XYZ file of C-alpha atoms in Angstrom:
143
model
C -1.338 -11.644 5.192
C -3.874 -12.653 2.706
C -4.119 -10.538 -0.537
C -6.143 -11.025 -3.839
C -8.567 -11.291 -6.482
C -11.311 -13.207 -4.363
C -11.805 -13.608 -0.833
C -15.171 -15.074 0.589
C -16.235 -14.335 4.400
C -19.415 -14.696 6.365
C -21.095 -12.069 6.398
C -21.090 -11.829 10.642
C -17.743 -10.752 10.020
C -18.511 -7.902 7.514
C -20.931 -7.146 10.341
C -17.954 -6.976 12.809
C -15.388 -5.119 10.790
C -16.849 -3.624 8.418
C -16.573 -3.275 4.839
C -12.915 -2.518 3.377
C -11.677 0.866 4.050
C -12.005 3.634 1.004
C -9.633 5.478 1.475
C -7.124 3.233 -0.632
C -9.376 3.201 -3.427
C -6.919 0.862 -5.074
C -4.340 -1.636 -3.856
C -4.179 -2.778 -0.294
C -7.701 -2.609 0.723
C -8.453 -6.330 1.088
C -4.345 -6.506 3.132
C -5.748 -3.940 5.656
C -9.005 -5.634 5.833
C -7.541 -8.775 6.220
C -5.480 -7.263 8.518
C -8.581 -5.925 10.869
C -9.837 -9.429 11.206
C -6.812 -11.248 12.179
C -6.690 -8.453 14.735
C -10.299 -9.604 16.238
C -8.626 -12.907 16.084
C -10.080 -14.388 13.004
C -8.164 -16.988 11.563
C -6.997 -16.760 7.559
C -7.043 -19.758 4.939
C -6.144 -20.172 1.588
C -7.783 -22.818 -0.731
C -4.705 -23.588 -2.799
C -6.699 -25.496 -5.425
C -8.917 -22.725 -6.256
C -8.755 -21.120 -9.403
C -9.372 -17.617 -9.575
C -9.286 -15.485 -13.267
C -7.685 -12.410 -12.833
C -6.655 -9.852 -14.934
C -4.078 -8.079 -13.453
C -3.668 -4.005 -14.154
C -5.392 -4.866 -17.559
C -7.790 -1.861 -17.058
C -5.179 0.573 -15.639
C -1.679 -0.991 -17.551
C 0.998 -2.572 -15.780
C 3.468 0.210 -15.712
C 1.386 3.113 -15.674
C 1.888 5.881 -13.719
C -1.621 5.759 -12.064
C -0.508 2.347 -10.934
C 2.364 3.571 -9.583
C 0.655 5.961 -7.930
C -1.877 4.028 -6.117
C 0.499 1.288 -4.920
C 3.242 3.897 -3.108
C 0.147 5.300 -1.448
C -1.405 2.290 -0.547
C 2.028 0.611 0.545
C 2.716 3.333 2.733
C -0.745 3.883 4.153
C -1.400 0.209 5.212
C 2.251 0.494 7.071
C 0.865 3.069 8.920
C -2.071 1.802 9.688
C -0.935 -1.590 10.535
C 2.575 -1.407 12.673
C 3.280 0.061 15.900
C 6.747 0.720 17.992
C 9.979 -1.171 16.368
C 8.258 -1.919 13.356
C 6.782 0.942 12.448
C 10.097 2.537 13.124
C 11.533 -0.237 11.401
C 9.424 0.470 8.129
C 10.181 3.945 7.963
C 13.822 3.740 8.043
C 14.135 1.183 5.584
C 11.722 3.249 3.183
C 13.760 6.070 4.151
C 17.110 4.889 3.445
C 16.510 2.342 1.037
C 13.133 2.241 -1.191
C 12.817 6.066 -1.904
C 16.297 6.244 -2.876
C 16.117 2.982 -5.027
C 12.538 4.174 -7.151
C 13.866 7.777 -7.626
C 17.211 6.364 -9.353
C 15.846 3.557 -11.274
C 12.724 5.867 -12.545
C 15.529 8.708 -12.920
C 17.991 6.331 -14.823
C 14.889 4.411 -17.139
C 14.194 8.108 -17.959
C 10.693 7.444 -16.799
C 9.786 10.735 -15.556
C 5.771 10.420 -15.446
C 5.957 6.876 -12.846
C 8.869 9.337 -11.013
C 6.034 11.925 -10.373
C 3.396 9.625 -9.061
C 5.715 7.698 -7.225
C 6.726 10.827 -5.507
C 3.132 12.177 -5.474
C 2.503 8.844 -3.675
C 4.530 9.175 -0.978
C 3.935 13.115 -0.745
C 0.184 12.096 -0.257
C 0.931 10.439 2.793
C 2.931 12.933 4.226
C -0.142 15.540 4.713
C -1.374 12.589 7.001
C 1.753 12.323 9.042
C 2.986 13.966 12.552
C 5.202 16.269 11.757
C 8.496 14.377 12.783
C 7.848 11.984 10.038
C 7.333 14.444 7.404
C 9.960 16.235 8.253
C 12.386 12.850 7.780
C 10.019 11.923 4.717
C 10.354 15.504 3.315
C 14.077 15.487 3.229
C 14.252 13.193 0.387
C 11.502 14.386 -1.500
C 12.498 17.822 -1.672
């Protein structure tokens, strides 16, 4: 999946999907767009010689909690979005088991308690969204 700074479409196929979904605000909105138009059967390309300036998280910091934030949320709302039967399963367990448990020690242990909050608001946003059989797994480590 295609993610980045620049992308450059035609504009029929703005016309056919639509323009990137707001409700990530930040991070992941070009992956789930990208996403919806390989869907439709679109194909993807890179230009590998193309050189794109980019700032990265020079307006917002690179370890700031609003960061951190914005990317749990977004991580976990294009997985649900975008993956269906095993692999949606598959996602969950692994976040579950492994990548909640992983952030919340190594935030604990760097004794970085604001990026522990938002990562945990992060994932807590999601759960309002969620049938309640996920939550319910989700809210077991979050408690």
């Amino acid at each position: 999946m295609l993610h980045g700074a620049a992308l450059m479409v035609r504009r029929e196929v703005i016309e056919k999907i639509g323009l990137m979904p707001e409700v990530y605000f930040l991070y992941y909105e070009e992956v789930d767009w990208c996403s919806s138009a390989k869907k439709l059967g679109y194909e993807l390309w890179i230009v590998a010689s193309s050189v794109v300036y980019h700032k990265e998280s020079m307006s917002i910091g690179k370890n700031s909690p609003f960061k951190t934030y914005y990317m749990t949320r977004g991580r976990i709302l294009y997985l649900r979005r975008n993956t269906e039967g095993l692999k949606k399963l598959s996602w969950i367990i692994f976040y579950v088991a492994l990548t909640i448990p992983k952030n919340l020690l190594n935030y604990l242990l760097m004794r970085d308690f604001k990026n522990l909050k938002s990562f945990i608001r992060g994932v807590r946003w999601n759960l309002t969204l969620l049938p309640p059989l996920y939550s319910f797994v989700f809210s077991i480590f979050l408690c």
